XYZ file of C-alpha atoms in Angstrom:
620
model
C -2.435 11.188 -200.000
C -3.884 8.606 -202.437
C -4.936 5.097 -201.441
C -2.576 3.533 -203.690
C -1.952 -0.038 -202.095
C 1.578 -1.580 -202.148
C 2.881 -4.851 -200.819
C 3.548 -3.159 -197.713
C 0.060 -1.906 -196.817
C -2.424 0.957 -197.740
C -0.442 4.393 -197.768
C -3.101 6.192 -196.069
C -2.744 3.776 -192.993
C 1.234 4.061 -192.996
C 1.317 7.737 -193.306
C 4.270 7.465 -195.547
C 5.299 6.221 -198.964
C 7.992 3.454 -198.561
C 9.110 3.536 -202.232
C 9.662 7.386 -201.946
C 11.734 6.755 -198.647
C 13.903 4.083 -200.226
C 14.695 6.365 -203.087
C 15.311 9.439 -200.635
C 17.727 7.141 -198.701
C 19.647 5.993 -201.978
C 20.054 9.424 -203.135
C 21.293 10.838 -199.918
C 23.600 7.719 -199.765
C 25.031 8.415 -202.995
C 25.859 12.020 -202.343
C 28.100 10.872 -199.603
C 30.092 7.911 -201.101
C 33.656 8.359 -201.716
C 35.542 5.875 -203.837
C 38.685 5.681 -201.710
C 36.378 4.415 -198.744
C 38.706 4.231 -195.535
C 41.489 5.696 -197.490
C 40.046 9.209 -196.869
C 41.382 9.050 -193.417
C 44.950 9.213 -192.108
C 46.401 7.891 -188.875
C 47.494 10.280 -186.169
C 50.942 9.105 -186.406
C 54.170 10.363 -188.286
C 53.728 14.027 -189.054
C 50.443 13.846 -187.422
C 51.767 12.015 -184.363
C 51.267 15.059 -182.030
C 47.463 14.371 -182.099
C 48.038 10.996 -180.335
C 50.301 12.173 -177.589
C 49.182 12.208 -173.921
C 48.275 15.749 -172.777
C 47.090 14.610 -169.349
C 49.769 12.819 -167.476
C 53.559 13.714 -167.615
C 55.779 10.722 -168.718
C 57.924 9.469 -165.948
C 61.275 7.816 -167.025
C 62.179 4.396 -165.418
C 64.541 1.686 -166.012
C 63.778 -1.041 -168.296
C 62.020 -4.118 -166.896
C 63.626 -7.649 -167.079
C 61.417 -9.461 -164.546
C 58.722 -12.178 -164.859
C 54.909 -12.295 -163.999
C 52.240 -15.052 -164.211
C 49.890 -12.682 -166.137
C 50.471 -9.557 -168.406
C 47.305 -7.810 -169.143
C 47.881 -5.286 -172.267
C 45.274 -2.512 -171.703
C 44.005 -0.557 -169.075
C 40.387 0.109 -169.978
C 37.403 -1.831 -168.654
C 38.370 -4.864 -170.353
C 41.683 -4.998 -168.740
C 40.472 -3.835 -165.472
C 37.773 -6.543 -165.287
C 40.196 -9.134 -166.341
C 42.484 -7.969 -163.493
C 39.751 -7.825 -160.928
C 38.576 -11.600 -161.850
C 42.207 -12.894 -161.850
C 42.810 -11.355 -158.303
C 39.595 -12.887 -157.096
C 40.640 -16.221 -158.680
C 43.933 -15.958 -156.524
C 46.540 -14.634 -159.111
C 48.919 -12.151 -157.305
C 51.594 -11.752 -160.076
C 49.563 -9.704 -162.406
C 50.816 -6.842 -164.408
C 48.752 -4.047 -166.038
C 50.327 -2.219 -169.069
C 48.804 0.600 -171.037
C 50.077 3.483 -173.384
C 48.084 5.943 -171.378
C 49.310 7.542 -168.214
C 46.687 6.028 -165.968
C 43.550 3.346 -166.068
C 40.637 4.132 -167.946
C 40.987 3.145 -171.714
C 38.872 5.344 -173.953
C 37.759 7.263 -170.908
C 41.193 8.382 -170.214
C 41.789 9.713 -173.442
C 38.464 11.291 -174.157
C 37.855 14.335 -171.795
C 36.184 16.650 -174.266
C 33.495 19.023 -173.108
C 30.138 17.104 -172.656
C 31.519 13.700 -172.707
C 29.067 10.989 -171.343
C 28.215 7.466 -171.945
C 25.163 6.920 -174.251
C 24.403 3.578 -172.240
C 22.670 3.944 -168.845
C 25.294 4.175 -166.123
C 23.770 1.659 -163.865
C 24.278 -1.155 -166.533
C 27.480 0.480 -168.200
C 29.979 0.908 -165.219
C 31.066 -2.580 -164.159
C 31.520 -3.914 -160.610
C 29.107 -1.187 -159.036
C 28.070 -3.452 -156.239
C 31.528 -4.917 -155.686
C 32.963 -1.200 -155.197
C 29.940 0.008 -153.343
C 29.231 2.815 -155.835
C 26.169 4.145 -157.504
C 26.627 6.729 -160.318
C 25.519 10.068 -159.782
C 23.692 10.425 -163.195
C 21.698 8.077 -165.112
C 24.010 8.637 -168.116
C 27.445 9.327 -166.405
C 29.951 11.972 -167.604
C 33.153 10.901 -168.637
C 35.059 12.140 -165.589
C 32.853 10.053 -163.341
C 33.487 6.938 -165.528
C 37.138 7.516 -165.464
C 37.274 7.968 -161.646
C 35.238 4.701 -161.440
C 37.980 2.901 -163.509
C 40.554 4.233 -160.926
C 38.383 2.899 -158.072
C 38.267 -0.500 -159.570
C 42.026 -0.431 -160.028
C 42.590 0.860 -156.539
C 40.297 -1.892 -154.876
C 41.685 -4.603 -156.762
C 45.377 -3.871 -156.168
C 45.986 -3.390 -159.967
C 48.371 -0.471 -159.522
C 50.886 -2.990 -158.005
C 53.454 -3.685 -160.844
C 51.403 -1.524 -163.360
C 53.454 0.269 -166.074
C 52.024 3.191 -167.985
C 53.103 5.146 -171.101
C 54.450 1.824 -172.248
C 53.596 0.006 -175.490
C 54.356 -3.850 -176.229
C 56.269 -3.836 -179.354
C 56.703 -7.558 -179.644
C 55.445 -10.870 -178.268
C 57.477 -13.987 -178.807
C 56.456 -17.419 -177.536
C 59.505 -19.258 -176.131
C 58.723 -22.998 -176.511
C 61.383 -24.227 -173.846
C 60.208 -21.989 -171.000
C 56.602 -22.034 -172.122
C 56.459 -18.201 -171.624
C 55.912 -15.166 -173.680
C 58.904 -12.716 -174.359
C 57.705 -9.216 -174.056
C 59.394 -6.369 -175.656
C 58.166 -2.516 -175.356
C 59.023 0.805 -176.392
C 60.650 1.522 -173.013
C 63.435 -1.225 -173.548
C 61.571 -3.694 -171.362
C 62.287 -7.343 -172.043
C 60.017 -8.946 -169.389
C 58.578 -12.546 -169.412
C 55.091 -13.672 -168.838
C 53.355 -16.956 -168.518
C 50.116 -15.717 -169.771
C 49.206 -12.699 -171.956
C 45.630 -11.002 -172.175
C 45.435 -8.509 -174.931
C 42.642 -5.972 -174.212
C 44.159 -2.907 -176.047
C 40.814 -1.653 -177.196
C 39.424 -0.381 -180.486
C 38.473 3.073 -179.607
C 41.888 4.525 -178.674
C 43.861 5.344 -181.916
C 42.404 8.608 -183.289
C 41.874 9.153 -187.145
C 41.920 12.270 -189.085
C 40.347 13.152 -192.361
C 43.095 13.274 -195.234
C 42.086 16.769 -196.169
C 44.205 18.320 -198.828
C 46.234 21.402 -197.187
C 45.479 19.998 -193.702
C 49.204 20.485 -192.952
C 49.306 24.167 -194.278
C 46.839 25.311 -191.767
C 48.426 27.859 -189.218
C 45.559 28.194 -186.878
C 45.389 25.739 -183.842
C 44.229 22.024 -184.224
C 43.532 19.168 -182.177
C 41.567 15.868 -181.991
C 38.593 15.626 -179.544
C 40.316 12.610 -177.814
C 43.352 14.800 -177.017
C 41.404 17.951 -175.957
C 43.553 21.184 -175.566
C 42.313 22.904 -172.498
C 45.539 24.871 -172.439
C 44.144 26.540 -175.656
C 40.333 26.472 -174.870
C 40.286 27.037 -171.268
C 37.571 25.461 -169.145
C 36.832 21.707 -168.469
C 34.652 18.846 -169.532
C 31.737 21.117 -167.990
C 32.453 24.014 -170.306
C 33.423 27.090 -169.526
C 36.021 27.691 -172.291
C 36.942 31.257 -171.983
C 39.813 30.803 -174.429
C 37.364 30.504 -177.197
C 35.431 33.826 -176.366
C 36.976 35.738 -179.364
C 37.723 32.599 -181.575
C 36.194 31.489 -184.793
C 36.018 27.602 -184.393
C 35.241 24.703 -186.802
C 34.447 21.294 -185.638
C 34.767 18.574 -188.112
C 32.372 15.565 -187.453
C 28.787 15.001 -186.058
C 29.089 11.643 -184.832
C 28.480 10.858 -181.205
C 31.400 13.017 -179.980
C 30.161 15.943 -182.250
C 26.728 15.651 -180.450
C 28.259 16.078 -177.224
C 30.863 18.632 -177.736
C 28.928 20.948 -180.083
C 26.574 22.528 -177.478
C 29.480 23.533 -175.171
C 31.347 24.914 -178.181
C 28.293 26.833 -179.255
C 27.993 28.416 -175.997
C 31.734 29.386 -175.692
C 33.047 30.160 -178.993
C 32.810 33.611 -180.675
C 31.517 31.515 -183.786
C 31.084 27.826 -184.402
C 31.031 26.357 -187.689
C 29.846 22.796 -187.505
C 31.229 20.798 -190.749
C 28.716 17.978 -191.353
C 28.992 15.312 -193.917
C 26.230 13.094 -192.517
C 23.933 14.183 -189.850
C 23.473 11.743 -186.856
C 19.971 10.682 -185.822
C 19.483 12.600 -182.608
C 16.662 11.045 -180.202
C 15.828 12.370 -176.813
C 18.491 11.549 -174.112
C 16.484 12.319 -171.061
C 19.487 12.298 -168.775
C 18.782 13.142 -164.884
C 20.494 12.811 -161.576
C 20.254 9.552 -159.795
C 17.154 9.389 -157.480
C 18.448 8.852 -153.979
C 15.476 6.949 -152.852
C 15.706 4.596 -155.771
C 19.337 4.062 -154.953
C 18.631 3.462 -151.350
C 16.083 0.785 -152.471
C 18.467 -1.313 -154.419
C 19.024 -5.047 -153.109
C 22.087 -7.361 -153.593
C 22.283 -8.418 -157.230
C 20.447 -5.514 -158.669
C 23.193 -4.550 -161.111
C 23.476 -8.160 -162.632
C 19.850 -8.236 -162.966
C 19.650 -4.836 -164.609
C 22.540 -5.606 -166.950
C 21.150 -9.054 -168.131
C 17.694 -7.536 -168.514
C 19.056 -4.720 -170.879
C 21.231 -7.323 -172.783
C 18.337 -9.761 -173.325
C 15.828 -7.058 -174.669
C 18.455 -6.118 -177.096
C 19.318 -9.654 -178.118
C 15.528 -10.364 -178.611
C 14.995 -12.508 -175.491
C 11.652 -12.720 -173.812
C 11.649 -10.737 -170.581
C 8.794 -9.937 -168.272
C 9.546 -6.068 -168.023
C 11.994 -3.711 -169.257
C 14.125 -2.466 -166.336
C 15.798 0.416 -168.148
C 13.197 1.707 -170.561
C 15.273 4.237 -172.703
C 16.005 4.794 -176.243
C 18.017 1.680 -176.814
C 15.435 -0.647 -175.306
C 12.629 1.116 -177.219
C 14.242 0.493 -180.519
C 15.813 -3.005 -179.857
C 14.044 -4.632 -182.634
C 15.960 -2.330 -185.312
C 19.312 -3.102 -183.717
C 19.514 -6.814 -183.869
C 20.798 -7.566 -187.232
C 23.686 -4.971 -186.942
C 24.674 -5.180 -183.386
C 23.875 -8.531 -181.982
C 23.054 -10.570 -184.939
C 20.237 -11.954 -183.212
C 17.039 -11.924 -185.271
C 13.507 -13.407 -185.065
C 13.802 -16.706 -186.986
C 10.094 -17.462 -186.341
C 9.235 -15.246 -189.206
C 10.007 -16.056 -192.880
C 13.178 -13.747 -193.803
C 11.267 -11.517 -196.472
C 8.273 -10.889 -193.940
C 10.612 -10.045 -191.154
C 12.736 -7.505 -193.181
C 9.416 -6.053 -194.432
C 8.214 -5.554 -190.943
C 11.567 -4.407 -189.806
C 11.841 -1.805 -192.506
C 8.232 -0.571 -191.823
C 9.047 0.053 -188.097
C 12.424 1.451 -189.252
C 10.736 4.156 -191.348
C 8.361 5.081 -188.661
C 11.184 5.507 -185.956
C 13.230 7.634 -188.362
C 10.427 9.664 -189.486
C 9.607 10.486 -185.868
C 13.441 11.469 -185.344
C 13.207 13.748 -188.399
C 10.027 15.265 -187.192
C 11.816 16.144 -183.913
C 14.418 18.089 -186.070
C 11.627 20.348 -187.401
C 10.251 20.740 -183.879
C 13.393 21.813 -182.298
C 15.359 23.887 -184.938
C 14.036 27.366 -185.954
C 15.670 27.808 -189.529
C 14.066 25.537 -192.075
C 17.059 25.157 -194.240
C 19.218 24.166 -191.204
C 16.584 21.815 -190.184
C 16.435 20.058 -193.447
C 20.133 19.656 -193.346
C 20.043 18.050 -189.963
C 17.730 15.402 -190.907
C 19.143 11.767 -191.179
C 18.013 9.993 -194.516
C 18.899 6.340 -193.811
C 18.097 3.295 -191.811
C 18.188 3.468 -188.130
C 21.156 1.149 -187.555
C 23.281 2.640 -190.550
C 25.121 4.590 -188.112
C 25.285 4.351 -184.127
C 22.149 6.000 -183.000
C 22.683 9.415 -181.149
C 20.868 10.913 -178.151
C 20.929 14.492 -176.833
C 18.801 17.182 -175.267
C 20.952 20.010 -176.258
C 22.444 19.263 -179.670
C 19.640 20.165 -181.929
C 18.982 23.332 -179.937
C 22.409 24.726 -180.417
C 21.547 25.473 -183.931
C 19.061 28.171 -182.875
C 22.234 30.282 -181.544
C 23.206 33.253 -183.858
C 26.739 32.302 -183.491
C 26.393 28.949 -184.881
C 26.494 27.844 -188.614
C 25.873 24.300 -189.933
C 28.088 23.676 -193.102
C 26.846 20.702 -195.105
C 29.760 19.286 -197.015
C 27.828 16.032 -198.516
C 27.928 17.446 -202.158
C 31.769 17.685 -201.940
C 32.596 14.535 -200.330
C 33.645 16.244 -197.160
C 35.837 19.515 -196.706
C 37.614 20.219 -199.932
C 40.789 21.558 -198.491
C 42.458 23.623 -196.002
C 44.488 26.798 -196.354
C 46.734 28.707 -193.954
C 43.741 30.230 -192.318
C 40.436 28.798 -193.545
C 38.373 25.661 -194.156
C 37.018 25.525 -197.757
C 33.934 23.608 -198.698
C 33.417 23.689 -202.461
C 34.215 27.347 -203.280
C 33.335 28.750 -199.972
C 35.928 29.707 -197.473
C 35.470 29.858 -193.760
C 38.245 31.792 -191.941
C 38.767 30.153 -188.668
C 41.314 30.238 -185.828
C 40.886 26.589 -184.565
C 39.899 23.521 -186.075
C 38.680 20.558 -183.782
C 38.444 17.267 -185.245
C 35.764 15.068 -183.886
C 36.424 12.429 -186.537
C 36.431 9.055 -184.269
C 38.692 6.308 -184.083
C 40.074 3.341 -186.079
C 37.230 1.157 -184.998
C 37.820 -2.754 -184.480
C 41.680 -2.335 -185.355
C 43.591 -3.289 -182.390
C 47.442 -3.634 -182.414
C 47.278 -7.315 -182.921
C 44.808 -7.023 -185.887
C 46.733 -3.980 -187.714
C 50.299 -5.585 -187.108
C 51.555 -2.720 -184.961
C 51.836 -5.356 -182.257
C 53.825 -8.349 -183.753
C 53.097 -11.656 -182.114
C 55.163 -14.510 -182.960
C 53.749 -17.913 -182.033
C 55.017 -21.348 -182.157
C 57.790 -21.857 -184.629
C 57.946 -18.051 -185.113
C 54.838 -17.962 -187.114
C 53.050 -14.499 -186.857
C 49.569 -13.999 -185.854
C 48.808 -12.029 -188.953
C 49.982 -14.988 -191.037
C 47.641 -17.362 -189.301
C 44.963 -14.934 -189.527
C 45.705 -14.233 -193.285
C 42.212 -15.178 -194.298
C 40.425 -13.811 -191.162
C 40.509 -14.334 -187.474
C 40.974 -18.017 -186.250
C 40.001 -18.738 -182.635
C 37.995 -20.758 -180.439
C 35.328 -18.663 -179.050
C 37.265 -15.642 -179.843
C 39.667 -15.956 -177.037
C 42.649 -17.975 -178.280
C 44.199 -19.498 -181.411
C 46.134 -22.606 -182.122
C 49.738 -22.066 -182.387
C 49.685 -19.221 -179.934
C 49.809 -20.739 -176.582
C 48.673 -18.837 -173.492
C 47.734 -15.924 -175.234
C 43.951 -14.456 -174.928
C 42.053 -11.620 -176.499
C 39.079 -9.508 -175.478
C 37.151 -8.327 -178.422
C 34.101 -8.764 -180.401
C 35.778 -11.025 -183.096
C 34.359 -14.547 -183.169
C 32.742 -13.696 -179.913
C 29.686 -11.554 -178.872
C 28.592 -8.079 -179.313
C 26.090 -5.645 -177.897
C 25.756 -1.754 -177.542
C 26.832 -2.136 -173.836
C 30.203 -3.778 -174.778
C 31.275 -3.436 -171.232
C 28.829 -6.194 -170.446
C 30.441 -8.368 -173.174
C 33.979 -7.506 -171.662
C 32.856 -8.521 -168.134
C 31.713 -11.831 -169.493
C 35.110 -12.566 -171.481
C 37.041 -11.512 -168.343
C 34.816 -14.016 -166.313
C 35.935 -16.752 -168.742
C 39.383 -16.109 -169.060
C 39.784 -15.999 -165.162
C 37.887 -19.319 -165.268
C 40.059 -20.938 -167.684
C 43.206 -19.831 -166.046
C 42.101 -21.075 -162.519
C 41.267 -24.341 -164.159
C 44.635 -24.425 -165.747
C 46.267 -23.741 -162.450
C 44.167 -26.325 -160.654
C 45.012 -29.206 -163.173
C 48.671 -28.266 -163.670
C 48.091 -27.800 -167.345
C 51.572 -26.890 -169.218
C 49.797 -24.236 -171.263
C 46.324 -23.199 -172.722
C 45.835 -23.483 -176.410
C 42.862 -24.798 -178.430
C 43.441 -27.853 -180.523
C 43.307 -27.165 -184.191
C 40.160 -29.178 -184.732
C 38.195 -27.069 -182.004
C 39.450 -23.766 -183.653
C 38.312 -24.934 -186.941
C 35.005 -25.979 -185.476
C 34.337 -22.605 -184.166
C 35.228 -20.990 -187.242
C 32.744 -23.136 -189.013
C 30.175 -22.120 -186.568
C 30.512 -18.706 -187.215
C 30.075 -18.915 -190.731
C 27.266 -21.429 -190.506
C 25.176 -19.209 -188.108
C 26.059 -15.904 -189.747
C 23.311 -13.394 -190.671
C 23.890 -11.980 -193.846
C 23.281 -8.226 -193.593
C 25.270 -7.280 -196.870
C 21.990 -5.991 -198.459
C 21.447 -3.813 -195.435
C 24.822 -2.236 -195.364
C 24.991 -1.698 -199.193
C 22.018 0.588 -198.731
C 23.431 2.560 -195.850
C 25.029 5.858 -195.872
C 28.799 5.729 -195.447
C 30.070 5.236 -192.099
C 32.209 2.913 -190.029
C 29.702 0.084 -189.960
C 30.205 -0.358 -193.702
C 33.823 0.621 -194.328
C 32.679 4.187 -195.634
C 30.481 2.235 -198.093
C 32.851 -0.050 -199.601
C 33.066 -2.961 -197.087
C 31.323 -6.224 -197.918
C 29.977 -7.905 -194.593
C 31.776 -10.812 -193.288
C 30.605 -12.688 -190.096
C 32.557 -11.311 -187.164
C 30.432 -12.168 -184.347
C 28.316 -15.055 -183.235
C 25.062 -14.238 -184.895
C 22.704 -16.140 -182.425
C 23.554 -13.117 -180.148
C 25.130 -12.392 -176.872
C 22.787 -14.288 -174.655
C 22.987 -17.449 -176.667
C 26.783 -17.176 -176.685
C 27.021 -16.564 -172.863
C 25.082 -19.620 -172.304
C 27.149 -21.579 -174.856
C 30.238 -20.525 -172.790
C 28.893 -21.433 -169.455
C 28.013 -24.797 -170.659
C 31.737 -25.395 -172.099
C 33.205 -24.158 -168.799
C 31.043 -26.711 -166.846
C 33.003 -29.412 -168.830
C 36.588 -30.634 -168.772
C 38.126 -27.718 -170.994
C 40.113 -30.447 -172.675
C 39.785 -28.428 -176.031
C 42.327 -26.109 -174.539
C 44.101 -27.310 -171.453
C 47.416 -28.982 -172.563
C 49.004 -31.353 -169.812
C 52.452 -30.840 -168.402
C 55.225 -32.113 -170.926
C 52.500 -32.637 -173.700
C 52.453 -31.256 -176.939
C 49.351 -30.601 -179.154
C 48.368 -33.314 -181.422
C 49.561 -31.596 -184.718
C 52.651 -29.972 -183.495
C 55.445 -31.443 -185.509
C 59.108 -31.912 -184.291
C 60.583 -29.589 -186.794
C 58.706 -26.488 -185.446
C 61.658 -24.476 -183.950
C 61.589 -22.425 -180.848
C 61.310 -18.618 -181.632
C 63.697 -17.775 -178.773
C 66.334 -16.542 -180.980
C 64.205 -13.938 -182.355
C 64.149 -12.237 -178.914
């Protein structure tokens, strides 16, 4: 290599050419961009609705409910469970949990595909470990262990009491006279709730690729989030004897594909992996929990470990790294995309230069690992990720790359064709090549960041009959991400105008703590309802914009994915950019005050509620 010197550094010192890598990244991005963006996917609804049905729990018929509860929590994943648990601790007895699934668990209820596990260390991911007296069996827990922990929380905190499953809220309407929400569901319920907490999640609605001819395929198909063990046999641990004589195509090589492919490779007669964009695959290094380590834990250990992990990823100073895994080792590369927190002590241009060089080095190491593991050079080349580290959610596996060394596994790179070209009655077609298969499994993910409230599938009518979508016509409007003016006693758990982290359960835990504290204060003070003043809401919206870190240029250079709306989305500030640690500190300081921004006294009206705003009762 020549000694040419660039603005970055002498190339001989770097060991790579930054300009060449930038050009390679752009060319690989351009191979994959499709002009329709997110339009290339279809919802698992209508003619594809069978992809979204519950294959795990039989639906039980019941009579419609017309009763009243103090708090309705919509969503039985960890956000809803944590909220229910904290409400119980705060003394709330009349709490109803509701979910479209047949039990608690959220995304861990739906996703039971072979090899499923969490990619965040279980000791910081699974909430309420000390409270429930449980230590995970594995460093990175398998999905069933996580689902069972969700059930454990629900049982310990009495959340099955009054819970309703296989039930979807179809309408929320604020009744001004009773200061309650009227709740309609797809089971004919017409219940009432003083407070409603929406934690319906953003990783539950599966999406499918809009492949021409998908409806013509006469073989077997299913989405990974509704795994059909009746067809494959086996369990999440593998042993899928039903595939022993089957040619299988799996579509998608994101986090789900990384976990499912090794099991499919072992059990199928032949496996075709349909890849448009390879994931970065670093070492996972999973292992059973050390009994001696577990026995040495002292009270407060989980909170300390969670906060340490969050702080490292947010760029906070810590004495030592308690987790020491792939996430904490690459914390610097994650901050702009995940937490929003960046090193403001550096000039922005210098920070970007140093971050990019560190990014190049990390991705070069990950690409070199592909060559070390995969035997076939052509396959290895196709598996290399040519993009910045946080253009896609990083992947970790100790078995995925190794699967391509099996003679019954074929990697089909679809990048030059924008994905799968079409499907026929018995084949998947890429370009001019047909791959005859018996089964197609879609590992194509979910509608990320699109809850029912945001999409409009859960209509919300606030004061005067105004819809939440109308109020949010130009983007979310909240105070601290939790509640909006004109929609009393309605709370949201999400990353919108709130905080974010790779360990989102920690974020949900802080949100649950906050909501429980606000409702406890409302009860103590006899507040008529909880609703932010318009000025407080506007002030927070201004704060989100004023503190935002612009990552538009970064996203524009990324390969298409859900982070950048498949290459078509402009960046808009959605979370509190100073990061989750700063945000949680801000919330704690706010809670230490009088909460007058949101607590409205009995019989009082908010300052800008006018007399001509009519009750929405007639809509019910």
